[in-house]
Short mmCIF file of C-alpha atoms and ligand atoms in Angstrom, two decimals:
data_model
loop_
_atom_site.label_atom_id
_atom_site.label_comp_id
_atom_site.label_asym_id
_atom_site.label_seq_id
_atom_site.Cartn_x
_atom_site.Cartn_y
_atom_site.Cartn_z
CA MET A 1 -8.77 -5.16 -136.32
CA LYS A 2 -9.84 -6.08 -139.78
CA LEU A 3 -11.19 -3.43 -142.08
CA LEU A 4 -14.00 -5.68 -143.20
CA GLN A 5 -15.31 -6.11 -139.71
CA ARG A 6 -15.07 -2.41 -139.00
CA SER A 7 -17.00 -1.56 -142.14
CA ILE A 8 -19.82 -4.06 -141.96
CA ALA A 9 -21.19 -3.30 -138.57
CA VAL A 10 -24.62 -4.73 -138.75
CA ALA A 11 -23.57 -7.79 -140.68
CA LEU A 12 -21.20 -8.57 -137.86
CA ALA A 13 -23.99 -8.48 -135.34
CA GLY A 14 -26.27 -10.47 -137.61
CA ALA A 15 -23.68 -13.12 -138.32
CA SER A 16 -23.18 -13.89 -134.67
CA LEU A 17 -22.82 -17.42 -133.49
CA ALA A 18 -24.84 -20.51 -133.35
CA VAL A 19 -26.44 -19.76 -130.01
CA ALA A 20 -29.66 -18.79 -131.64
CA SER A 21 -29.85 -21.89 -133.79
CA ALA A 22 -32.02 -23.72 -131.35
CA GLN A 23 -34.23 -20.77 -130.60
CA LEU A 24 -37.92 -21.19 -130.03
CA GLU A 25 -37.83 -24.96 -129.68
CA GLY A 26 -40.28 -26.16 -127.08
CA ASP A 27 -40.52 -24.38 -123.78
CA LYS A 28 -36.95 -23.17 -123.41
CA ILE A 29 -35.92 -20.82 -126.15
CA ASN A 30 -32.40 -22.17 -126.24
CA THR A 31 -32.16 -25.90 -125.85
CA LYS A 32 -28.46 -26.16 -126.63
CA PRO A 33 -25.83 -24.96 -124.18
CA THR A 34 -24.69 -21.46 -125.01
CA SER A 35 -21.06 -20.65 -125.58
CA HIS A 36 -21.54 -17.15 -124.22
CA PRO A 37 -19.21 -16.47 -121.29
CA VAL A 38 -22.18 -14.81 -119.59
CA PRO A 39 -25.53 -16.24 -120.72
CA SER A 40 -27.91 -13.47 -121.68
CA ILE A 41 -31.61 -13.37 -120.85
CA GLN A 42 -32.34 -14.61 -124.37
CA ASP A 43 -30.19 -17.68 -123.63
CA THR A 44 -32.01 -18.63 -120.46
CA GLU A 45 -35.65 -17.53 -120.58
CA THR A 46 -38.58 -19.70 -121.70
CA LYS A 47 -40.67 -18.87 -124.74
CA ALA A 48 -43.52 -17.77 -122.47
CA GLN A 49 -41.17 -15.44 -120.58
CA ARG A 50 -39.85 -14.06 -123.83
CA ASP A 51 -43.38 -13.45 -125.15
CA ALA A 52 -44.31 -11.62 -121.95
CA ARG A 53 -41.15 -9.50 -122.05
CA MET A 54 -41.64 -8.56 -125.70
CA GLN A 55 -45.41 -8.06 -125.55
CA TRP A 56 -45.62 -4.24 -125.34
CA TRP A 57 -42.94 -3.88 -128.01
CA ARG A 58 -44.67 -6.28 -130.41
CA GLU A 59 -47.96 -4.45 -130.00
CA ALA A 60 -46.38 -1.01 -130.40
CA ARG A 61 -45.43 -1.18 -134.10
CA PHE A 62 -44.40 2.48 -134.26
CA GLY A 63 -41.65 4.31 -132.38
CA MET A 64 -39.70 7.57 -132.55
CA PHE A 65 -35.93 7.56 -132.95
CA ILE A 66 -34.21 10.79 -131.88
CA HIS A 67 -30.67 11.60 -132.98
CA TRP A 68 -29.62 14.67 -131.09
CA GLY A 69 -26.23 15.84 -129.92
CA LEU A 70 -23.40 18.35 -130.41
CA TYR A 71 -23.33 17.57 -134.14
CA SER A 72 -26.55 19.57 -134.48
CA ILE A 73 -24.41 22.74 -134.08
CA PRO A 74 -22.26 22.32 -137.22
CA ALA A 75 -25.39 20.84 -138.84
CA GLY A 76 -23.42 19.37 -141.73
CA SER A 77 -20.80 22.04 -142.40
CA TRP A 78 -17.29 22.56 -140.99
CA ASN A 79 -14.99 25.51 -141.62
CA GLY A 80 -17.48 26.88 -144.13
CA LYS A 81 -17.62 23.67 -146.19
CA GLN A 82 -20.49 21.23 -146.51
CA VAL A 83 -19.34 17.82 -145.30
CA PRO A 84 -20.85 14.90 -147.25
CA GLY A 85 -22.52 12.14 -145.24
CA VAL A 86 -24.93 12.01 -142.34
CA GLY A 87 -24.87 14.90 -139.86
CA GLU A 88 -23.92 12.96 -136.73
CA TRP A 89 -20.79 11.61 -138.47
CA ILE A 90 -19.30 15.04 -139.13
CA MET A 91 -16.46 14.60 -136.64
CA ASN A 92 -15.28 11.43 -138.38
CA ASN A 93 -16.09 12.49 -141.96
CA ALA A 94 -14.28 15.82 -141.62
CA SER A 95 -11.47 14.34 -139.43
CA ILE A 96 -12.14 16.96 -136.76
CA PRO A 97 -9.52 16.88 -133.99
CA VAL A 98 -10.83 15.88 -130.57
CA ALA A 99 -10.09 19.27 -128.96
CA ASP A 100 -11.87 21.15 -131.76
CA TYR A 101 -14.92 18.91 -131.52
CA LYS A 102 -15.04 19.17 -127.74
CA ALA A 103 -15.01 22.96 -128.13
CA LEU A 104 -18.57 22.66 -129.45
CA ALA A 105 -19.84 21.83 -125.97
CA PRO A 106 -19.58 25.36 -124.49
CA LYS A 107 -21.65 26.56 -127.47
CA PHE A 108 -24.47 24.07 -126.89
CA ASN A 109 -27.39 25.78 -125.20
CA PRO A 110 -30.60 24.23 -126.58
CA THR A 111 -33.02 26.41 -124.64
CA ALA A 112 -35.87 25.63 -127.05
CA PHE A 113 -35.80 21.94 -126.11
CA ASN A 114 -39.12 20.97 -124.57
CA ALA A 115 -39.48 17.39 -123.38
CA HIS A 116 -43.24 17.76 -122.97
CA ASP A 117 -43.68 18.83 -126.59
CA ILE A 118 -41.45 16.11 -128.02
CA VAL A 119 -43.28 13.38 -126.09
CA ALA A 120 -46.61 14.95 -127.09
CA LEU A 121 -45.44 14.97 -130.72
CA ALA A 122 -44.59 11.27 -130.56
CA LYS A 123 -47.97 10.56 -129.03
CA SER A 124 -49.86 12.61 -131.56
CA ALA A 125 -48.02 10.71 -134.30
CA GLY A 126 -49.37 7.48 -132.82
CA MET A 127 -45.92 6.36 -131.70
CA LYS A 128 -45.75 4.08 -128.68
CA TYR A 129 -42.11 4.46 -127.71
CA ILE A 130 -39.14 6.76 -128.07
CA VAL A 131 -35.46 5.85 -128.42
CA ILE A 132 -33.03 8.75 -127.98
CA THR A 133 -29.27 8.95 -128.48
CA SER A 134 -27.91 9.14 -124.94
CA LYS A 135 -24.39 9.00 -126.39
CA HIS A 136 -23.57 8.76 -130.08
CA HIS A 137 -20.21 7.89 -131.64
CA ASP A 138 -18.84 11.36 -130.83
CA GLY A 139 -18.76 10.33 -127.17
CA PHE A 140 -20.81 13.28 -125.91
CA ALA A 141 -23.32 12.21 -123.26
CA MET A 142 -26.73 13.88 -123.50
CA PHE A 143 -27.27 13.07 -119.82
CA ASP A 144 -25.84 13.88 -116.42
CA SER A 145 -22.83 11.58 -116.09
CA LYS A 146 -20.53 11.30 -113.12
CA ALA A 147 -18.48 8.77 -115.08
CA ASN A 148 -17.34 11.29 -117.69
CA LYS A 149 -17.42 15.08 -117.74
CA PHE A 150 -17.99 15.39 -121.48
CA ASN A 151 -21.72 15.59 -120.97
CA ILE A 152 -24.53 18.09 -121.40
CA VAL A 153 -24.80 18.98 -117.70
CA ASP A 154 -21.10 19.52 -116.98
CA ALA A 155 -19.70 20.69 -120.31
CA THR A 156 -22.38 23.06 -121.62
CA PRO A 157 -24.03 26.28 -120.44
CA TYR A 158 -27.36 24.44 -120.61
CA HIS A 159 -26.61 22.43 -117.43
CA ARG A 160 -29.85 20.45 -117.80
CA ASP A 161 -30.39 16.73 -118.38
CA PRO A 162 -32.79 16.27 -121.31
CA ILE A 163 -32.82 12.52 -120.78
CA ARG A 164 -34.20 13.03 -117.27
CA GLU A 165 -36.79 15.50 -118.57
CA LEU A 166 -37.82 13.08 -121.30
CA ALA A 167 -38.02 10.17 -118.84
CA GLU A 168 -40.32 12.20 -116.59
CA GLU A 169 -42.52 13.28 -119.50
CA CYS A 170 -42.70 9.76 -120.91
CA ARG A 171 -43.87 8.54 -117.51
CA LYS A 172 -46.49 11.30 -117.31
CA GLN A 173 -47.74 10.84 -120.84
CA GLY A 174 -47.64 7.04 -120.70
CA ILE A 175 -45.11 6.14 -123.37
CA LYS A 176 -41.99 3.98 -123.19
CA LEU A 177 -38.50 5.44 -123.39
CA GLY A 178 -35.40 3.70 -124.67
CA PHE A 179 -31.77 4.80 -124.80
CA TYR A 180 -29.50 4.49 -127.82
CA TYR A 181 -25.93 4.08 -126.55
CA SER A 182 -22.87 3.85 -128.80
CA GLN A 183 -21.03 1.27 -126.74
CA ASP A 184 -18.26 0.59 -129.19
CA GLN A 185 -17.37 3.63 -131.24
CA ASP A 186 -16.30 6.63 -129.18
CA TRP A 187 -14.26 9.21 -131.05
CA THR A 188 -13.36 11.46 -128.13
CA TYR A 189 -12.28 8.98 -125.43
CA PRO A 190 -8.89 7.26 -125.70
CA GLY A 191 -9.32 3.69 -126.89
CA GLY A 192 -12.86 4.10 -128.24
CA ALA A 193 -13.39 2.41 -131.60
CA ALA A 194 -13.75 4.25 -134.90
CA TYR A 195 -14.99 3.01 -138.23
CA LYS A 196 -12.86 3.69 -141.25
CA THR A 197 -13.53 6.84 -143.21
CA GLY A 198 -11.53 8.21 -146.13
CA ASP A 199 -7.80 7.93 -145.52
CA HIS A 200 -7.95 7.10 -141.79
CA LYS A 201 -5.29 4.50 -141.20
CA PRO A 202 -5.45 0.99 -139.76
CA PRO A 203 -5.37 -0.57 -137.28
CA LYS A 204 -7.58 1.87 -135.34
CA TYR A 205 -8.67 4.32 -138.02
CA HIS A 206 -8.12 7.20 -135.63
CA TRP A 207 -7.31 10.65 -136.99
CA ASP A 208 -6.02 12.24 -133.80
CA LYS A 209 -3.44 10.90 -131.33
CA ALA A 210 -5.82 11.87 -128.52
CA GLN A 211 -8.00 8.94 -129.64
CA ASP A 212 -5.32 6.32 -129.09
CA GLY A 213 -5.67 4.08 -126.08
CA ASP A 214 -6.89 0.73 -124.92
CA TYR A 215 -10.39 -0.35 -125.88
CA ALA A 216 -11.04 -2.42 -122.74
CA THR A 217 -9.95 0.52 -120.61
CA TYR A 218 -12.41 2.75 -122.49
CA LEU A 219 -15.17 0.23 -121.78
CA HIS A 220 -14.26 -0.03 -118.10
CA GLU A 221 -13.71 3.66 -117.50
CA LYS A 222 -16.49 5.14 -119.57
CA ALA A 223 -18.96 2.96 -121.45
CA ILE A 224 -19.86 0.45 -118.74
CA PRO A 225 -20.08 3.06 -115.94
CA GLN A 226 -22.27 5.25 -118.18
CA MET A 227 -24.53 2.33 -119.04
CA LYS A 228 -24.90 1.70 -115.29
CA GLU A 229 -25.93 5.32 -114.84
CA LEU A 230 -28.46 5.05 -117.64
CA LEU A 231 -29.90 1.85 -116.23
CA THR A 232 -30.20 3.09 -112.65
CA ASN A 233 -30.84 6.85 -112.69
CA TYR A 234 -34.01 7.18 -114.78
CA GLY A 235 -36.80 5.37 -112.95
CA ASP A 236 -38.55 2.84 -115.14
CA ALA A 237 -36.54 3.95 -118.19
CA PRO A 238 -34.94 2.57 -120.21
CA ALA A 239 -37.41 0.08 -121.65
CA VAL A 240 -34.96 -0.48 -124.50
CA ILE A 241 -31.19 -0.24 -124.89
CA TRP A 242 -30.31 0.37 -128.52
CA PHE A 243 -26.67 -0.57 -129.15
CA ASP A 244 -24.91 0.33 -132.38
CA THR A 245 -21.99 -0.39 -134.70
CA PRO A 246 -20.23 -3.30 -133.00
CA THR A 247 -16.63 -3.96 -134.02
CA ASP A 248 -14.54 -7.02 -133.30
CA ASP A 249 -12.93 -5.09 -130.43
CA MET A 250 -16.05 -6.17 -128.56
CA THR A 251 -14.99 -9.69 -127.70
CA PRO A 252 -17.50 -12.14 -126.22
CA LYS A 253 -15.76 -11.67 -122.85
CA LEU A 254 -16.09 -7.88 -122.87
CA ALA A 255 -19.64 -8.04 -124.17
CA GLY A 256 -20.34 -10.54 -121.38
CA GLU A 257 -19.49 -7.83 -118.84
CA ILE A 258 -22.16 -5.63 -120.39
CA VAL A 259 -24.62 -8.53 -120.52
CA ALA A 260 -24.08 -9.19 -116.80
CA LEU A 261 -25.28 -5.63 -116.24
CA LEU A 262 -28.24 -5.93 -118.61
CA ASN A 263 -29.30 -9.18 -116.94
CA LYS A 264 -30.12 -7.21 -113.78
CA TYR A 265 -33.06 -5.65 -115.66
CA PRO A 266 -35.27 -8.55 -116.66
CA LYS A 267 -37.81 -6.40 -118.51
CA LEU A 268 -35.20 -4.76 -120.69
CA ILE A 269 -35.27 -5.22 -124.47
CA TRP A 270 -32.03 -4.79 -126.42
CA ASN A 271 -31.15 -5.05 -130.05
CA ASN A 272 -28.74 -7.19 -132.08
CA ARG A 273 -25.93 -4.64 -132.23
CA LEU A 274 -24.05 -5.27 -128.99
CA GLY A 275 -21.47 -7.47 -130.71
CA GLY A 276 -19.34 -10.16 -129.08
CA THR A 277 -21.67 -12.80 -130.61
CA TYR A 278 -24.75 -11.75 -128.63
CA MET A 279 -27.92 -11.66 -130.72
CA GLY A 280 -30.17 -9.57 -128.44
CA ASP A 281 -33.89 -9.40 -129.01
CA THR A 282 -34.44 -7.54 -132.24
CA GLU A 283 -33.21 -7.56 -135.81
CA THR A 284 -32.48 -4.01 -136.97
CA PRO A 285 -32.69 -3.52 -140.74
CA GLU A 286 -31.57 0.04 -141.38
CA GLN A 287 -33.05 2.29 -144.06
CA TYR A 288 -34.90 -0.61 -145.71
CA ILE A 289 -37.84 -2.91 -145.25
CA PRO A 290 -36.97 -6.57 -145.77
CA ALA A 291 -39.02 -8.23 -148.51
CA ASN A 292 -40.54 -10.81 -146.20
CA GLY A 293 -39.73 -9.40 -142.78
CA TYR A 294 -38.03 -11.87 -140.42
CA PRO A 295 -40.63 -14.60 -139.91
CA GLY A 296 -40.67 -15.76 -136.30
CA LYS A 297 -38.31 -13.00 -135.14
CA ASP A 298 -38.80 -9.57 -133.63
CA TRP A 299 -37.56 -6.85 -135.93
CA GLU A 300 -37.56 -3.11 -136.34
CA SER A 301 -36.74 -1.06 -139.44
CA CYS A 302 -35.10 2.19 -138.44
CA MET A 303 -35.31 4.95 -141.00
CA THR A 304 -34.66 8.62 -141.51
CA MET A 305 -37.28 11.05 -142.82
CA ASN A 306 -34.70 12.81 -145.01
CA ASP A 307 -31.16 11.51 -145.62
CA THR A 308 -29.58 12.14 -142.23
CA TRP A 309 -30.13 11.04 -138.65
CA GLY A 310 -28.57 14.04 -136.91
CA PHE A 311 -29.72 17.50 -138.01
CA LYS A 312 -28.21 18.84 -141.24
CA SER A 313 -29.35 22.29 -142.25
CA ASP A 314 -29.22 21.66 -146.00
CA ASP A 315 -30.97 18.28 -146.05
CA THR A 316 -34.51 18.95 -147.17
CA ASN A 317 -35.01 15.65 -148.97
CA PHE A 318 -38.00 14.66 -146.85
CA LYS A 319 -40.07 11.63 -147.73
CA SER A 320 -43.75 12.31 -148.27
CA THR A 321 -46.34 11.43 -145.65
CA GLU A 322 -47.63 8.92 -148.17
CA THR A 323 -44.28 7.12 -148.31
CA LEU A 324 -43.90 7.18 -144.52
CA LEU A 325 -47.39 5.80 -143.94
CA ARG A 326 -46.94 3.13 -146.58
CA ASN A 327 -43.69 2.14 -144.90
CA LEU A 328 -45.46 1.81 -141.56
CA ILE A 329 -48.22 -0.30 -143.07
CA ASP A 330 -45.77 -2.40 -145.09
CA ILE A 331 -43.67 -3.07 -141.98
CA ALA A 332 -46.71 -3.94 -139.84
CA SER A 333 -47.95 -6.32 -142.54
CA LYS A 334 -44.61 -8.16 -142.26
CA GLY A 335 -44.68 -8.27 -138.46
CA GLY A 336 -42.12 -5.55 -137.71
CA ASN A 337 -41.85 -2.18 -135.98
CA TYR A 338 -41.06 1.17 -137.61
CA LEU A 339 -38.56 3.32 -135.72
CA LEU A 340 -38.80 6.65 -137.51
CA ASN A 341 -36.16 9.28 -136.82
CA ILE A 342 -36.31 12.97 -135.99
CA GLY A 343 -33.19 15.15 -135.76
CA PRO A 344 -33.71 18.22 -133.55
CA ASP A 345 -31.55 21.27 -134.27
CA SER A 346 -28.98 22.85 -131.95
CA MET A 347 -31.69 24.75 -130.09
CA GLY A 348 -33.65 21.55 -129.51
CA ARG A 349 -36.36 22.36 -132.07
CA VAL A 350 -37.87 19.61 -134.20
CA PRO A 351 -37.67 20.63 -137.88
CA ALA A 352 -41.13 21.63 -139.13
CA PRO A 353 -41.20 19.16 -142.07
CA GLU A 354 -40.70 16.35 -139.54
CA SER A 355 -43.42 17.41 -137.10
CA GLU A 356 -45.84 18.09 -139.97
CA ARG A 357 -45.42 14.57 -141.31
CA LEU A 358 -45.74 13.05 -137.85
CA HIS A 359 -48.99 14.90 -137.20
CA ALA A 360 -50.35 13.70 -140.55
CA MET A 361 -49.40 10.10 -139.77
CA GLY A 362 -51.11 10.42 -136.40
CA LYS A 363 -54.32 11.60 -138.06
CA TRP A 364 -54.38 8.47 -140.20
CA LEU A 365 -53.64 6.30 -137.17
CA ASP A 366 -56.40 7.99 -135.11
CA VAL A 367 -58.85 6.49 -137.58
CA ASN A 368 -57.01 3.36 -138.66
CA GLY A 369 -54.71 2.45 -135.76
CA GLU A 370 -56.76 -0.66 -135.03
CA ALA A 371 -55.32 -2.11 -138.24
CA ILE A 372 -51.72 -1.52 -137.08
CA TYR A 373 -51.29 -1.85 -133.31
CA GLY A 374 -51.25 -5.35 -131.87
CA THR A 375 -51.65 -6.97 -135.28
CA THR A 376 -49.88 -10.01 -136.66
CA PRO A 377 -48.52 -10.39 -140.21
CA THR A 378 -50.47 -10.89 -143.40
CA LEU A 379 -52.17 -14.22 -144.07
CA PHE A 380 -51.75 -13.68 -147.82
CA GLY A 381 -48.14 -12.93 -148.74
CA ASP A 382 -47.76 -12.09 -152.42
CA GLU A 383 -49.29 -8.61 -152.22
CA ALA A 384 -46.01 -6.96 -151.13
CA GLY A 385 -44.27 -7.76 -154.43
CA SER A 386 -42.02 -10.39 -155.91
CA PHE A 387 -38.41 -11.13 -156.74
CA SER A 388 -37.38 -10.24 -160.28
CA ARG A 389 -36.27 -13.10 -162.53
CA THR A 390 -33.87 -10.86 -164.40
CA GLU A 391 -32.82 -7.92 -162.24
CA LYS A 392 -30.29 -8.25 -159.42
CA GLY A 393 -30.07 -6.08 -156.31
CA LYS A 394 -26.87 -4.57 -154.82
CA ASP A 395 -26.22 -7.85 -153.00
CA GLY A 396 -26.24 -9.75 -156.30
CA LYS A 397 -29.44 -11.56 -155.36
CA PRO A 398 -32.73 -11.27 -157.32
CA LYS A 399 -34.14 -7.79 -156.84
CA PHE A 400 -37.36 -7.42 -154.90
CA ILE A 401 -39.90 -5.41 -156.84
CA ALA A 402 -42.42 -3.99 -154.39
CA SER A 403 -46.06 -3.70 -155.38
CA TRP A 404 -48.09 -0.90 -153.83
CA LYS A 405 -51.71 -1.95 -154.35
CA TRP A 406 -52.52 -3.18 -150.87
CA ARG A 407 -51.22 -4.78 -147.68
CA SER A 408 -52.86 -6.85 -144.99
CA THR A 409 -52.59 -7.19 -141.22
CA THR A 410 -54.33 -9.66 -138.96
CA LYS A 411 -56.07 -10.02 -135.60
CA ALA A 412 -57.72 -13.06 -134.04
CA ASP A 413 -61.10 -12.46 -135.70
CA LYS A 414 -60.34 -9.81 -138.31
CA VAL A 415 -58.32 -9.39 -141.45
CA TYR A 416 -57.45 -5.81 -142.40
CA ILE A 417 -56.75 -4.85 -145.99
CA GLU A 418 -55.00 -1.50 -146.34
CA ILE A 419 -55.89 -0.43 -149.87
CA PHE A 420 -53.43 1.98 -151.55
CA GLU A 421 -54.75 1.67 -155.11
CA TRP A 422 -58.50 1.98 -155.27
CA PRO A 423 -59.90 -0.49 -157.83
CA ALA A 424 -61.26 1.29 -160.90
CA ASP A 425 -64.35 -0.98 -161.07
CA GLY A 426 -65.05 -0.54 -157.33
CA VAL A 427 -64.57 -4.26 -156.63
CA PHE A 428 -61.77 -5.42 -154.36
CA HIS A 429 -60.85 -8.97 -155.29
CA LEU A 430 -58.98 -11.53 -153.20
CA ASP A 431 -57.76 -14.67 -154.96
CA LYS A 432 -57.80 -16.76 -151.83
CA LEU A 433 -59.44 -16.66 -148.43
CA PRO A 434 -57.37 -17.89 -145.49
CA ARG A 435 -60.41 -17.73 -143.18
CA GLN A 436 -64.19 -17.69 -143.48
CA VAL A 437 -65.49 -14.14 -143.85
CA SER A 438 -68.73 -13.14 -142.15
CA GLY A 439 -68.84 -9.43 -143.03
CA ALA A 440 -66.95 -6.45 -144.39
CA TYR A 441 -66.82 -2.70 -143.74
CA LEU A 442 -64.44 0.24 -144.02
CA LEU A 443 -62.66 1.32 -140.86
CA ALA A 444 -62.96 5.02 -141.77
CA ASP A 445 -66.73 4.67 -142.10
CA LYS A 446 -67.97 5.46 -138.60
CA SER A 447 -71.25 3.64 -139.19
CA HIS A 448 -69.40 0.47 -140.28
CA ARG A 449 -71.95 0.07 -143.08
CA ALA A 450 -71.84 -3.52 -144.34
CA LEU A 451 -70.27 -3.96 -147.76
CA LYS A 452 -71.56 -6.60 -150.15
CA THR A 453 -69.30 -9.63 -150.39
CA THR A 454 -69.54 -12.37 -153.00
CA ARG A 455 -67.58 -15.62 -153.19
CA SER A 456 -65.53 -15.66 -156.35
CA GLY A 457 -63.73 -18.93 -157.10
CA ASN A 458 -61.59 -19.67 -154.06
CA GLY A 459 -61.59 -16.03 -153.13
CA LEU A 460 -63.88 -13.09 -152.50
CA ASP A 461 -65.17 -9.91 -154.15
CA VAL A 462 -65.99 -6.93 -151.97
CA GLN A 463 -68.11 -4.15 -153.42
CA LEU A 464 -66.50 -0.85 -152.40
CA PRO A 465 -67.85 2.69 -152.60
CA SER A 466 -66.78 4.50 -155.76
CA MET A 467 -64.08 6.52 -154.03
CA ALA A 468 -61.41 5.84 -151.43
CA LEU A 469 -62.13 7.31 -147.99
CA ASP A 470 -58.47 8.23 -147.54
CA PRO A 471 -56.12 9.32 -150.34
CA ILE A 472 -53.22 7.28 -148.90
CA ALA A 473 -54.75 4.10 -147.52
CA THR A 474 -58.33 3.07 -146.85
CA VAL A 475 -58.71 0.09 -144.56
CA LEU A 476 -61.17 -2.65 -145.46
CA VAL A 477 -62.08 -4.83 -142.48
CA LEU A 478 -63.08 -8.45 -143.01
CA LYS A 479 -64.79 -10.00 -140.01
CA THR A 480 -63.56 -13.56 -139.93
CA SER A 481 -63.74 -16.81 -138.06
CA LYS A 482 -61.28 -16.99 -135.15
CA SER A 483 -57.70 -17.91 -135.99
O1 FHN B 501 -23.47 5.03 -137.45
C1 FHN B 501 -24.79 4.99 -137.01
C2 FHN B 501 -25.61 6.11 -137.55
O2 FHN B 501 -25.05 7.32 -137.24
C3 FHN B 501 -27.01 6.00 -136.98
O3 FHN B 501 -26.97 6.17 -135.58
C4 FHN B 501 -27.61 4.68 -137.32
C5 FHN B 501 -28.99 4.44 -136.78
O4 FHN B 501 -29.33 3.10 -136.91
N1 FHN B 501 -26.77 3.60 -136.82
C6 FHN B 501 -25.37 3.63 -137.29
C7 FHN B 501 -25.18 3.08 -138.62
O5 FHN B 501 -25.66 1.77 -138.70
#
């Protein structure tokens, strides 16, 4: 296995094959024969079928990612030392032997976990779906698994299945539930893949003999049986399967075996990280918002609130509510979804800075959600920023310099302008008008009092009140001709 491919996980998924080249032509999405050993739903469905399958997800715009597992016990430190890196990687980053890591399970008793409250938190934040780590790279299943005993029901004193409790609550509270599953990396089962860290040696980058074994056997004995359990034991969940960190161990043939299973669930949505040349449904930029989104594609930026996915007791570097809300608006204006992470602690509690920010975001969405959910991207385009002529980004390409004055989202007969920087002269000016405007008001103004609009060149001036109605973003609604 080549180091490069082990290290650039997402690039590997993104670089996959020419199957998608003919996507979205005419009625069939794929007009060219696929070279996949097992054609996936994306290879065979029509555009109309794809649109119907993706509809709820496209309208949702905002979801909760939950990274929760045994790693919340060490919470970033091992043998009294802080371990650099994200919390859920502690086993790999600190080269913890398999037996020592597995010894965490008898100490895991998260009695403060409350599925009702977590689902209610997601709902109060205005989130429309949840994706939880059912098994992360450490190989520990957060669900009742007959396929492998290293799971929360069999290996811990807790003996409960939080995935089942969440699935029931999501059903009751009317929100979709998806499962993250680390199909490729598994650091505690023989043959599971491992990314390189520090001085871990090729070809497998294992740090404990107990990890050595055959990758296909791992897939057949553990990963595929567990995925079957996840797909069959939880009622209408999962709505989403969120794969992660593909390596080139995942050949097209092996991935095809997983796809054959996924194909049995025709409503299922899955991301672009399965590997084996499958592209899935969604692009998954991680910890960034692409300058122009992915025009014509479904995409989801996943991001942490601080600098870790799994709980780390010393990570208090939380983004402000303002940043998080701007991210959501920015992403929606580019046609994507925001999958924002929480990392519960070893008792199952959501850190207070995370729930506080989620409640604050929900308050904004209670008033302004109409400008986010079910919208399509901006009709303008330059407001998000521009590429620098002189500065280069990490990838050597011109750096994107974001502008934070306003964003725009669209519906059939409305254009929403989310104003971050209130104009000093009280006049909001648009240089161009993609549609005819028949009226304007502020979404946060319950009376929808009409604002004065004046044509100005090819664009429009809107007379605003002297002060913003919301310190983070005030939404101006333009009533427009139909698209
Ligand atoms: O290695 C993981 C990481 O721990 C985390 O789960 C993120 C979430 O997208 N995915 C991987 C890195 O790309």
